[in-house]
Amino acid sequence: MAVQKMLKFVDVSREMPRKRSADVRRTDFNEIYAEFAAEKAAEQASRCSQCGVPYCQSHCPLHNNIPDWLRLTAEGRLKEAYEISQATNTFPEICGRICPQDRLCEGNCVIEQSGHGTVTIGSVEKYITDTAWEEGWVQPIRPAVERSESVGIIGAGPGGLAAADVLRRAGVQVTVYDRYDRAGGLLTYGIPGFKLEKDVVMNRIDQLAKGGVEFVLNCNVGEDLSFDAIRGKHDAVLIATGVYKTRDLAAPGGDADGIVRAIDYLTASNRKSFGDDVPEYDSGELNAAGKKVVVIGGGDTAMDCVRTAIRQGAESVKCLYRRDRANMPGSQREVQNAEEEGVEFVWLSAPKGFEGDAVTGVQVQKMRLGAPDATGRQMPELIEGADYVEEADLVIKALGFEPEDLPKLWNTDGLEVTRWGTVKAAFGTGQTSLDGVFAVGDIVRGASLVVWAIRDGRDCAAAMLDYLGQSATVAAE
């Protein structure tokens, strides 16, 4: 059937009169592709074995009812499939695009484990939700009853937005405060558009706004508005700031021009895609075009950087990681994609220093894996006398993120944090040491996956509804 569809595409192309516009040709292609995509989605969904122990579901942080919406997709009942999908996932169209399915649902598919290739769960999820948007099945939130209680959410990333959705559906008045000029957090500015199209994020934020969620943007809590003021305005507060403080690299020459943070590099690229004026991009400071690029790190952010640099037209792109491929924290699927696009991975290599006032090279020291640490993971050890210089005129540090010192930034006494600087919050509820203040996502977990932030936001919103209900009862008494 796939061959027949491709033949149909060729035949239609030949029949098009030459005077037809490019827009018309594009429409024809999209129509044919949509029909082909529908068949591929149904074909993949029908491969689900409907096994008695759905490991795909148990390994999904949201415990999405994957077998049921795959079955409905195979039967052509897409609206029902979407309804089941969105019942447990606030942003299925986003998770279908950026979740590391190879480490979660797809990696634990029974068919994959038996050696026959996984069901492409993420692609089917994306197709279902994209269809729902196109067909108008996704509607603004309309609570059955409006409530008088209000909640202030600090941070418009996935955790905060997931909580806002649940709270608004219950009729709670929700205000989201964020330091950036657009909501979405890392969904908007941290993840490249080739992985997550920005109109997909903006559509969901627009849906929340039309449903009554108020967004207060360009608001830096602690400077433009105090934390105490937010607490005084609302019946409960949710901290969902994420972690944005970049881990630094203590090495000689680390302050040279041309050595930049991953978050700055990715934000500049994403702002440019919105059509913003980005002087640092236009000047070449945060633009890889024509440059020899070295990215330091092995996580998903590093993969986003190397693949962005390729698309910007870098002369070469290399990724330095101090362990080997099997021990890197990023998605293996992303590594494969990057390799296919021309990225060179330099395994068992770590930066020792940098050369040039404007960086010209990275001093690299070769490593080997030694004895395992307490977690069982082999520790990298230095190989003496194996240093060399890797040429570079743009170095991107993608070493991970740490939490900001919120009690200090917000001048807040009583907000307890862990020894890692993350906010101390009760498991399952997100309740912090301050009454009526909750916290979710990376600011609690440390840098983690979007899907876990969504899970935390949904769970915490349920706990906040319980808290607001108990507070209302006490007030009535």
Tab-separated table of C-alpha atoms in Angstrom:
chain	number	residue	atom	x	y	z
A	1	MET	CA	0.000	0.000	0.000
A	2	ALA	CA	2.905	2.339	0.742
A	3	VAL	CA	4.239	1.845	-2.784
A	4	GLN	CA	0.826	2.572	-4.256
A	5	LYS	CA	0.624	5.856	-2.362
A	6	MET	CA	4.041	6.952	-3.548
A	7	LEU	CA	3.082	6.094	-7.109
A	8	LYS	CA	-0.049	8.163	-6.682
A	9	PHE	CA	2.119	11.096	-5.640
A	10	VAL	CA	4.273	10.770	-8.759
A	11	ASP	CA	1.241	10.505	-11.039
A	12	VAL	CA	-0.406	13.609	-9.553
A	13	SER	CA	2.828	15.592	-9.944
A	14	ARG	CA	3.012	14.739	-13.638
A	15	GLU	CA	-0.602	15.780	-14.196
A	16	MET	CA	-0.158	19.241	-12.639
A	17	PRO	CA	-0.328	22.056	-15.195
A	18	ARG	CA	2.896	24.088	-15.131
A	19	LYS	CA	1.029	27.335	-14.513
A	20	ARG	CA	-0.171	26.144	-11.096
A	21	SER	CA	1.453	27.952	-8.201
A	22	ALA	CA	3.891	26.505	-5.669
A	23	ASP	CA	1.228	26.933	-2.986
A	24	VAL	CA	-1.161	24.708	-4.911
A	25	ARG	CA	1.519	22.066	-5.431
A	26	ARG	CA	2.346	22.190	-1.740
A	27	THR	CA	-1.312	21.690	-0.891
A	28	ASP	CA	-1.512	18.654	-3.152
A	29	PHE	CA	1.573	17.177	-1.529
A	30	ASN	CA	0.262	17.780	1.980
A	31	GLU	CA	-3.064	16.162	1.154
A	32	ILE	CA	-1.365	13.085	-0.237
A	33	TYR	CA	1.118	12.945	2.628
A	34	ALA	CA	-1.723	13.215	5.161
A	35	GLU	CA	-3.469	10.245	3.553
A	36	PHE	CA	-0.223	8.288	3.539
A	37	ALA	CA	0.458	9.252	7.179
A	38	ALA	CA	-2.983	8.040	8.231
A	39	GLU	CA	-2.302	4.639	6.728
A	40	LYS	CA	1.157	4.438	8.291
A	41	ALA	CA	-0.256	5.368	11.700
A	42	ALA	CA	-2.929	2.688	11.419
A	43	GLU	CA	-0.356	0.179	10.183
A	44	GLN	CA	1.985	0.849	13.110
A	45	ALA	CA	-0.845	0.890	15.648
A	46	SER	CA	-2.106	-2.464	14.385
A	47	ARG	CA	1.303	-3.978	15.211
A	48	CYS	CA	0.611	-3.536	18.932
A	49	SER	CA	0.307	-7.016	20.416
A	50	GLN	CA	-2.165	-5.841	23.096
A	51	CYS	CA	-0.033	-7.818	25.526
A	52	GLY	CA	-1.294	-8.697	28.985
A	53	VAL	CA	1.554	-6.752	30.632
A	54	PRO	CA	1.890	-3.426	28.759
A	55	TYR	CA	5.472	-2.478	29.591
A	56	CYS	CA	5.104	0.546	27.316
A	57	GLN	CA	2.502	1.932	29.698
A	58	SER	CA	4.352	1.077	32.904
A	59	HIS	CA	7.560	2.700	31.595
A	60	CYS	CA	5.773	5.921	30.643
A	61	PRO	CA	6.046	8.452	33.506
A	62	LEU	CA	2.447	9.493	32.799
A	63	HIS	CA	1.264	5.866	32.552
A	64	ASN	CA	-0.523	6.732	29.332
A	65	ASN	CA	-3.032	4.116	28.213
A	66	ILE	CA	-0.955	3.384	25.125
A	67	PRO	CA	-2.445	-0.003	24.099
A	68	ASP	CA	-5.996	1.375	24.045
A	69	TRP	CA	-5.244	4.425	21.911
A	70	LEU	CA	-3.142	2.322	19.573
A	71	ARG	CA	-6.063	-0.082	19.136
A	72	LEU	CA	-8.470	2.770	18.440
A	73	THR	CA	-6.039	4.270	15.917
A	74	ALA	CA	-5.785	0.927	14.122
A	75	GLU	CA	-9.584	0.872	13.935
A	76	GLY	CA	-9.710	4.415	12.540
A	77	ARG	CA	-11.380	5.834	15.663
A	78	LEU	CA	-8.996	8.758	15.981
A	79	LYS	CA	-11.151	11.095	18.047
A	80	GLU	CA	-11.593	8.435	20.725
A	81	ALA	CA	-7.865	7.688	20.540
A	82	TYR	CA	-7.117	11.359	21.146
A	83	GLU	CA	-9.536	11.570	24.073
A	84	ILE	CA	-7.811	8.647	25.782
A	85	SER	CA	-4.368	10.056	24.998
A	86	GLN	CA	-5.080	13.510	26.433
A	87	ALA	CA	-6.842	12.116	29.499
A	88	THR	CA	-3.469	11.401	31.116
A	89	ASN	CA	-1.183	13.746	29.165
A	90	THR	CA	-1.635	17.508	29.038
A	91	PHE	CA	0.619	17.880	25.980
A	92	PRO	CA	0.579	14.673	23.891
A	93	GLU	CA	1.591	16.544	20.726
A	94	ILE	CA	4.744	17.698	22.519
A	95	CYS	CA	5.628	14.359	24.114
A	96	GLY	CA	5.124	12.628	20.769
A	97	ARG	CA	7.853	14.866	19.364
A	98	ILE	CA	10.470	15.146	22.117
A	99	CYS	CA	10.091	12.259	24.563
A	100	PRO	CA	13.042	9.836	24.446
A	101	GLN	CA	10.767	6.964	23.462
A	102	ASP	CA	13.790	4.740	22.915
A	103	ARG	CA	14.419	4.912	26.679
A	104	LEU	CA	10.761	4.790	27.736
A	105	CYS	CA	7.708	3.313	25.980
A	106	GLU	CA	9.222	2.138	22.690
A	107	GLY	CA	12.340	0.762	24.337
A	108	ASN	CA	10.134	-1.468	26.473
A	109	CYS	CA	7.705	-2.557	23.740
A	110	VAL	CA	7.266	-6.355	23.809
A	111	ILE	CA	7.659	-6.513	20.034
A	112	GLU	CA	10.924	-4.576	20.291
A	113	GLN	CA	12.152	-6.946	22.992
A	114	SER	CA	11.370	-9.927	20.765
A	115	GLY	CA	13.560	-8.491	18.015
A	116	HIS	CA	10.884	-7.448	15.509
A	117	GLY	CA	11.202	-3.681	15.825
A	118	THR	CA	9.184	-1.454	18.133
A	119	VAL	CA	5.778	0.022	17.430
A	120	THR	CA	6.509	3.694	16.680
A	121	ILE	CA	4.431	4.925	19.607
A	122	GLY	CA	5.733	8.497	19.573
A	123	SER	CA	4.956	9.030	15.894
A	124	VAL	CA	1.436	7.663	16.326
A	125	GLU	CA	0.873	9.900	19.363
A	126	LYS	CA	2.037	12.916	17.358
A	127	TYR	CA	-0.240	11.989	14.441
A	128	ILE	CA	-3.300	11.538	16.675
A	129	THR	CA	-2.879	14.936	18.344
A	130	ASP	CA	-1.962	16.817	15.170
A	131	THR	CA	-5.164	15.427	13.669
A	132	ALA	CA	-7.095	16.564	16.757
A	133	TRP	CA	-5.856	20.131	16.277
A	134	GLU	CA	-6.625	20.088	12.554
A	135	GLU	CA	-10.140	18.748	13.141
A	136	GLY	CA	-10.938	21.208	15.932
A	137	TRP	CA	-11.235	18.577	18.651
A	138	VAL	CA	-8.915	20.571	20.940
A	139	GLN	CA	-11.047	23.238	22.581
A	140	PRO	CA	-10.355	25.947	25.183
A	141	ILE	CA	-10.950	24.950	28.786
A	142	ARG	CA	-14.512	25.568	29.939
A	143	PRO	CA	-14.866	24.778	33.668
A	144	ALA	CA	-18.283	23.530	34.743
A	145	VAL	CA	-18.149	25.836	37.780
A	146	GLU	CA	-15.887	28.814	38.464
A	147	ARG	CA	-14.237	28.889	41.891
A	148	SER	CA	-13.101	31.915	43.860
A	149	GLU	CA	-9.717	30.471	44.899
A	150	SER	CA	-6.674	31.561	42.970
A	151	VAL	CA	-3.260	30.010	42.408
A	152	GLY	CA	-0.080	31.768	41.331
A	153	ILE	CA	2.365	29.681	39.290
A	154	ILE	CA	5.967	30.858	38.982
A	155	GLY	CA	7.362	29.452	35.753
A	156	ALA	CA	5.624	28.861	32.417
A	157	GLY	CA	7.460	25.667	31.524
A	158	PRO	CA	5.895	22.215	31.105
A	159	GLY	CA	5.405	21.573	34.832
A	160	GLY	CA	3.724	24.898	35.503
A	161	LEU	CA	1.559	24.727	32.385
A	162	ALA	CA	0.436	21.161	33.139
A	163	ALA	CA	-0.638	22.261	36.616
A	164	ALA	CA	-2.390	25.332	35.189
A	165	ASP	CA	-4.417	23.113	32.862
A	166	VAL	CA	-5.635	20.829	35.666
A	167	LEU	CA	-6.421	23.716	38.009
A	168	ARG	CA	-8.368	25.669	35.378
A	169	ARG	CA	-10.441	22.616	34.462
A	170	ALA	CA	-11.461	22.550	38.124
A	171	GLY	CA	-12.491	26.212	37.918
A	172	VAL	CA	-9.584	27.672	39.923
A	173	GLN	CA	-8.348	31.137	38.912
A	174	VAL	CA	-4.763	30.727	37.644
A	175	THR	CA	-2.037	33.318	37.025
A	176	VAL	CA	1.310	32.233	35.567
A	177	TYR	CA	4.382	34.433	36.092
A	178	ASP	CA	7.443	34.014	33.867
A	179	ARG	CA	10.694	35.912	33.304
A	180	TYR	CA	10.612	35.510	29.521
A	181	ASP	CA	8.561	37.357	26.915
A	182	ARG	CA	6.877	34.135	25.748
A	183	ALA	CA	5.478	31.301	27.815
A	184	GLY	CA	6.702	27.747	27.396
A	185	GLY	CA	10.061	27.783	29.155
A	186	LEU	CA	12.489	25.341	27.589
A	187	LEU	CA	9.735	24.190	25.207
A	188	THR	CA	9.920	27.641	23.634
A	189	TYR	CA	13.555	28.654	23.991
A	190	GLY	CA	15.531	25.549	24.949
A	191	ILE	CA	14.496	22.918	22.390
A	192	PRO	CA	15.289	23.488	18.696
A	193	GLY	CA	12.454	24.024	16.239
A	194	PHE	CA	13.442	21.012	14.122
A	195	LYS	CA	12.520	18.803	17.104
A	196	LEU	CA	9.591	20.839	18.420
A	197	GLU	CA	7.959	23.321	16.059
A	198	LYS	CA	7.230	26.536	17.912
A	199	ASP	CA	3.712	26.928	16.548
A	200	VAL	CA	2.876	23.643	18.315
A	201	VAL	CA	3.885	25.178	21.659
A	202	MET	CA	2.204	28.519	20.957
A	203	ASN	CA	-1.059	26.791	20.006
A	204	ARG	CA	-1.196	25.055	23.366
A	205	ILE	CA	-0.369	28.246	25.273
A	206	ASP	CA	-3.064	30.085	23.308
A	207	GLN	CA	-5.522	27.340	24.266
A	208	LEU	CA	-4.687	27.841	27.947
A	209	ALA	CA	-5.022	31.631	27.636
A	210	LYS	CA	-8.413	31.307	25.926
A	211	GLY	CA	-9.418	28.969	28.751
A	212	GLY	CA	-8.811	31.659	31.338
A	213	VAL	CA	-5.180	31.216	32.388
A	214	GLU	CA	-3.612	34.658	32.882
A	215	PHE	CA	0.024	35.070	31.831
A	216	VAL	CA	2.233	37.753	33.379
A	217	LEU	CA	5.359	37.739	31.216
A	218	ASN	CA	8.681	39.625	31.423
A	219	CYS	CA	8.273	39.286	35.177
A	220	ASN	CA	11.416	38.376	37.080
A	221	VAL	CA	10.282	37.287	40.536
A	222	GLY	CA	12.508	38.837	43.189
A	223	GLU	CA	13.130	41.927	41.050
A	224	ASP	CA	9.939	43.013	39.272
A	225	LEU	CA	7.638	41.388	41.812
A	226	SER	CA	8.438	39.901	45.200
A	227	PHE	CA	7.679	36.329	46.136
A	228	ASP	CA	5.829	37.557	49.214
A	229	ALA	CA	3.607	39.730	47.014
A	230	ILE	CA	2.644	36.687	44.936
A	231	ARG	CA	1.905	34.692	48.104
A	232	GLY	CA	-0.233	37.540	49.401
A	233	LYS	CA	-2.242	37.729	46.190
A	234	HIS	CA	-3.080	34.021	45.870
A	235	ASP	CA	-4.506	31.247	47.997
A	236	ALA	CA	-1.671	28.930	46.976
A	237	VAL	CA	1.569	29.219	45.001
A	238	LEU	CA	3.364	26.741	42.776
A	239	ILE	CA	7.101	27.036	42.106
A	240	ALA	CA	7.897	25.621	38.659
A	241	THR	CA	10.943	27.641	37.656
A	242	GLY	CA	13.028	24.804	36.269
A	243	VAL	CA	16.836	24.934	36.498
A	244	TYR	CA	18.722	27.414	34.330
A	245	LYS	CA	22.042	27.950	36.089
A	246	THR	CA	24.695	26.450	33.787
A	247	ARG	CA	27.353	24.199	35.263
A	248	ASP	CA	30.661	25.828	34.501
A	249	LEU	CA	34.004	24.426	33.478
A	250	ALA	CA	37.033	25.438	35.540
A	251	ALA	CA	39.806	25.324	32.948
A	252	PRO	CA	42.506	27.777	31.813
A	253	GLY	CA	41.308	30.095	29.076
A	254	GLY	CA	37.651	29.417	29.833
A	255	ASP	CA	36.751	33.117	29.611
A	256	ALA	CA	37.917	33.482	25.994
A	257	ASP	CA	35.642	34.936	23.366
A	258	GLY	CA	33.842	32.244	21.428
A	259	ILE	CA	33.125	30.031	24.465
A	260	VAL	CA	29.387	30.192	25.136
A	261	ARG	CA	26.701	28.534	27.241
A	262	ALA	CA	24.350	26.065	25.601
A	263	ILE	CA	21.232	27.858	26.895
A	264	ASP	CA	22.381	31.160	25.368
A	265	TYR	CA	23.196	29.493	22.052
A	266	LEU	CA	19.883	27.638	21.796
A	267	THR	CA	17.830	30.621	22.968
A	268	ALA	CA	19.397	32.854	20.307
A	269	SER	CA	18.613	30.309	17.596
A	270	ASN	CA	15.014	29.913	18.750
A	271	ARG	CA	14.478	33.658	19.045
A	272	LYS	CA	15.731	34.041	15.485
A	273	SER	CA	13.160	31.474	14.346
A	274	PHE	CA	10.446	33.676	15.878
A	275	GLY	CA	11.721	36.611	13.812
A	276	ASP	CA	13.133	38.451	16.826
A	277	ASP	CA	16.025	40.890	16.566
A	278	VAL	CA	18.985	38.925	17.976
A	279	PRO	CA	22.207	40.998	17.743
A	280	GLU	CA	24.365	38.194	19.198
A	281	TYR	CA	23.190	35.870	16.446
A	282	ASP	CA	23.597	38.407	13.651
A	283	SER	CA	27.120	39.285	14.800
A	284	GLY	CA	28.145	35.638	14.721
A	285	GLU	CA	28.726	35.399	18.470
A	286	LEU	CA	25.903	32.845	18.858
A	287	ASN	CA	25.829	31.580	15.278
A	288	ALA	CA	27.775	28.539	14.065
A	289	ALA	CA	27.745	29.411	10.346
A	290	GLY	CA	31.138	28.707	8.759
A	291	LYS	CA	32.789	27.802	12.070
A	292	LYS	CA	34.603	24.853	13.555
A	293	VAL	CA	32.320	23.992	16.445
A	294	VAL	CA	33.146	21.913	19.515
A	295	VAL	CA	30.331	21.009	21.910
A	296	ILE	CA	31.320	19.767	25.370
A	297	GLY	CA	28.855	17.362	26.993
A	298	GLY	CA	26.905	14.171	26.314
A	299	GLY	CA	23.310	14.907	27.314
A	300	ASP	CA	20.230	15.824	25.329
A	301	THR	CA	21.155	19.531	25.431
A	302	ALA	CA	24.499	18.723	23.817
A	303	MET	CA	22.655	16.811	21.081
A	304	ASP	CA	20.413	19.832	20.493
A	305	CYS	CA	23.495	22.035	20.143
A	306	VAL	CA	25.396	19.841	17.685
A	307	ARG	CA	22.346	19.350	15.458
A	308	THR	CA	21.548	23.084	15.549
A	309	ALA	CA	25.131	23.901	14.541
A	310	ILE	CA	24.860	21.565	11.544
A	311	ARG	CA	21.705	23.364	10.406
A	312	GLN	CA	23.372	26.753	10.784
A	313	GLY	CA	26.052	25.719	8.314
A	314	ALA	CA	29.035	25.014	10.556
A	315	GLU	CA	32.238	23.992	8.798
A	316	SER	CA	32.608	21.070	11.220
A	317	VAL	CA	30.916	19.934	14.432
A	318	LYS	CA	32.540	17.744	17.069
A	319	CYS	CA	31.165	16.584	20.397
A	320	LEU	CA	33.566	15.876	23.272
A	321	TYR	CA	32.378	13.473	25.951
A	322	ARG	CA	34.486	12.057	28.764
A	323	ARG	CA	32.888	8.613	28.757
A	324	ASP	CA	32.083	6.217	25.911
A	325	ARG	CA	28.944	5.916	23.837
A	326	ALA	CA	27.360	3.254	26.040
A	327	ASN	CA	27.653	5.490	29.120
A	328	MET	CA	26.429	8.788	27.731
A	329	PRO	CA	23.242	10.213	29.311
A	330	GLY	CA	21.643	11.490	26.099
A	331	SER	CA	19.293	9.598	23.802
A	332	GLN	CA	21.011	7.017	21.590
A	333	ARG	CA	18.506	7.874	18.894
A	334	GLU	CA	19.661	11.494	19.014
A	335	VAL	CA	23.301	10.398	18.724
A	336	GLN	CA	22.463	8.342	15.655
A	337	ASN	CA	20.582	11.267	14.113
A	338	ALA	CA	23.526	13.568	14.782
A	339	GLU	CA	26.017	11.139	13.242
A	340	GLU	CA	23.880	10.800	10.124
A	341	GLU	CA	23.852	14.590	9.835
A	342	GLY	CA	27.654	14.837	9.983
A	343	VAL	CA	28.525	15.310	13.662
A	344	GLU	CA	31.745	13.648	14.818
A	345	PHE	CA	31.744	12.251	18.358
A	346	VAL	CA	35.058	12.223	20.196
A	347	TRP	CA	34.545	9.703	22.986
A	348	LEU	CA	36.624	9.408	26.171
A	349	SER	CA	37.801	12.994	25.817
A	350	ALA	CA	37.620	15.910	28.231
A	351	PRO	CA	38.670	19.565	27.952
A	352	LYS	CA	41.818	20.543	29.837
A	353	GLY	CA	41.935	24.175	28.734
A	354	PHE	CA	41.387	26.565	25.845
A	355	GLU	CA	43.731	28.416	23.506
A	356	GLY	CA	43.505	31.965	22.210
A	357	ASP	CA	42.000	35.228	23.500
A	358	ALA	CA	39.330	34.505	20.924
A	359	VAL	CA	39.201	30.723	21.176
A	360	THR	CA	41.199	28.846	18.515
A	361	GLY	CA	41.288	25.414	20.075
A	362	VAL	CA	40.374	23.102	22.929
A	363	GLN	CA	43.142	21.327	24.835
A	364	VAL	CA	41.839	17.774	25.035
A	365	GLN	CA	42.936	15.095	27.461
A	366	LYS	CA	42.142	11.490	26.610
A	367	MET	CA	40.395	9.307	29.173
A	368	ARG	CA	39.726	5.650	29.898
A	369	LEU	CA	37.008	4.073	31.999
A	370	GLY	CA	38.196	2.798	35.362
A	371	ALA	CA	36.563	1.227	38.385
A	372	PRO	CA	32.841	1.807	38.950
A	373	ASP	CA	31.660	4.322	41.525
A	374	ALA	CA	28.983	3.769	44.186
A	375	THR	CA	26.279	3.797	41.514
A	376	GLY	CA	28.027	1.120	39.463
A	377	ARG	CA	28.998	3.519	36.699
A	378	GLN	CA	32.617	3.387	35.532
A	379	MET	CA	34.590	6.522	36.351
A	380	PRO	CA	36.719	8.215	33.661
A	381	GLU	CA	40.440	8.293	34.357
A	382	LEU	CA	43.101	10.458	32.743
A	383	ILE	CA	45.563	8.881	30.293
A	384	GLU	CA	48.873	10.623	30.874
A	385	GLY	CA	50.671	12.002	27.823
A	386	ALA	CA	47.714	11.647	25.444
A	387	ASP	CA	46.763	15.336	25.242
A	388	TYR	CA	46.176	17.105	21.952
A	389	VAL	CA	44.521	20.278	20.626
A	390	GLU	CA	41.142	20.224	18.844
A	391	GLU	CA	40.724	23.232	16.557
A	392	ALA	CA	37.674	25.364	17.304
A	393	ASP	CA	36.402	28.899	16.878
A	394	LEU	CA	33.095	28.286	18.672
A	395	VAL	CA	32.916	26.185	21.842
A	396	ILE	CA	29.534	25.419	23.379
A	397	LYS	CA	29.380	24.284	27.003
A	398	ALA	CA	26.526	21.786	27.453
A	399	LEU	CA	27.461	20.480	30.885
A	400	GLY	CA	24.016	20.447	32.451
A	401	PHE	CA	22.066	22.784	34.688
A	402	GLU	CA	21.821	23.509	38.394
A	403	PRO	CA	19.140	25.279	40.446
A	404	GLU	CA	19.403	28.938	41.268
A	405	ASP	CA	19.493	29.924	44.944
A	406	LEU	CA	15.796	30.754	45.191
A	407	PRO	CA	15.689	31.644	48.933
A	408	LYS	CA	18.419	34.221	48.311
A	409	LEU	CA	17.059	35.490	44.988
A	410	TRP	CA	13.572	35.858	46.426
A	411	ASN	CA	14.664	36.991	49.907
A	412	THR	CA	12.491	34.275	51.349
A	413	ASP	CA	13.005	32.745	54.790
A	414	GLY	CA	11.685	29.280	55.470
A	415	LEU	CA	11.817	27.821	51.961
A	416	GLU	CA	13.899	24.707	52.547
A	417	VAL	CA	16.232	23.366	49.889
A	418	THR	CA	18.261	20.183	49.588
A	419	ARG	CA	22.054	20.008	49.695
A	420	TRP	CA	21.931	20.175	45.877
A	421	GLY	CA	20.000	23.455	46.000
A	422	THR	CA	16.722	22.015	44.723
A	423	VAL	CA	13.524	22.907	46.565
A	424	LYS	CA	12.612	20.331	49.189
A	425	ALA	CA	9.083	19.132	48.408
A	426	ALA	CA	6.956	16.183	49.536
A	427	PHE	CA	6.863	13.264	47.130
A	428	GLY	CA	3.571	13.022	45.242
A	429	THR	CA	2.116	16.327	46.471
A	430	GLY	CA	4.905	18.869	45.951
A	431	GLN	CA	4.177	20.549	49.297
A	432	THR	CA	7.172	22.616	50.455
A	433	SER	CA	8.158	23.801	53.924
A	434	LEU	CA	5.985	26.913	53.443
A	435	ASP	CA	2.246	26.603	53.966
A	436	GLY	CA	0.352	26.777	50.707
A	437	VAL	CA	3.531	26.746	48.608
A	438	PHE	CA	4.187	23.794	46.316
A	439	ALA	CA	6.986	22.968	43.865
A	440	VAL	CA	7.320	20.691	40.829
A	441	GLY	CA	9.588	19.755	37.964
A	442	ASP	CA	13.307	20.304	37.621
A	443	ILE	CA	13.486	22.707	40.562
A	444	VAL	CA	12.619	19.673	42.689
A	445	ARG	CA	14.092	16.776	40.677
A	446	GLY	CA	17.092	18.475	39.156
A	447	ALA	CA	17.436	18.571	35.368
A	448	SER	CA	15.130	15.885	33.997
A	449	LEU	CA	12.687	15.088	31.184
A	450	VAL	CA	9.728	17.175	30.039
A	451	VAL	CA	7.410	14.223	30.565
A	452	TRP	CA	8.383	14.038	34.247
A	453	ALA	CA	7.648	17.765	34.664
A	454	ILE	CA	4.203	17.191	33.150
A	455	ARG	CA	3.606	14.271	35.524
A	456	ASP	CA	4.700	16.353	38.521
A	457	GLY	CA	2.531	19.294	37.472
A	458	ARG	CA	-0.583	17.143	37.132
A	459	ASP	CA	-0.016	15.321	40.434
A	460	CYS	CA	0.731	18.523	42.308
A	461	ALA	CA	-2.353	20.260	40.884
A	462	ALA	CA	-4.504	17.459	42.340
A	463	ALA	CA	-2.808	17.974	45.727
A	464	MET	CA	-3.367	21.734	45.482
A	465	LEU	CA	-7.060	21.173	44.832
A	466	ASP	CA	-7.215	19.112	48.025
A	467	TYR	CA	-5.404	21.884	49.899
A	468	LEU	CA	-7.750	24.566	48.560
A	469	GLY	CA	-10.772	22.459	49.454
A	470	GLN	CA	-9.539	21.949	53.010
A	471	SER	CA	-8.727	25.659	53.354
A	472	ALA	CA	-12.226	26.573	52.137
A	473	THR	CA	-13.734	24.197	54.730
A	474	VAL	CA	-11.688	25.724	57.550
A	475	ALA	CA	-12.635	29.239	56.438
A	476	ALA	CA	-16.317	28.308	56.380
A	477	GLU	CA	-16.135	26.934	59.894
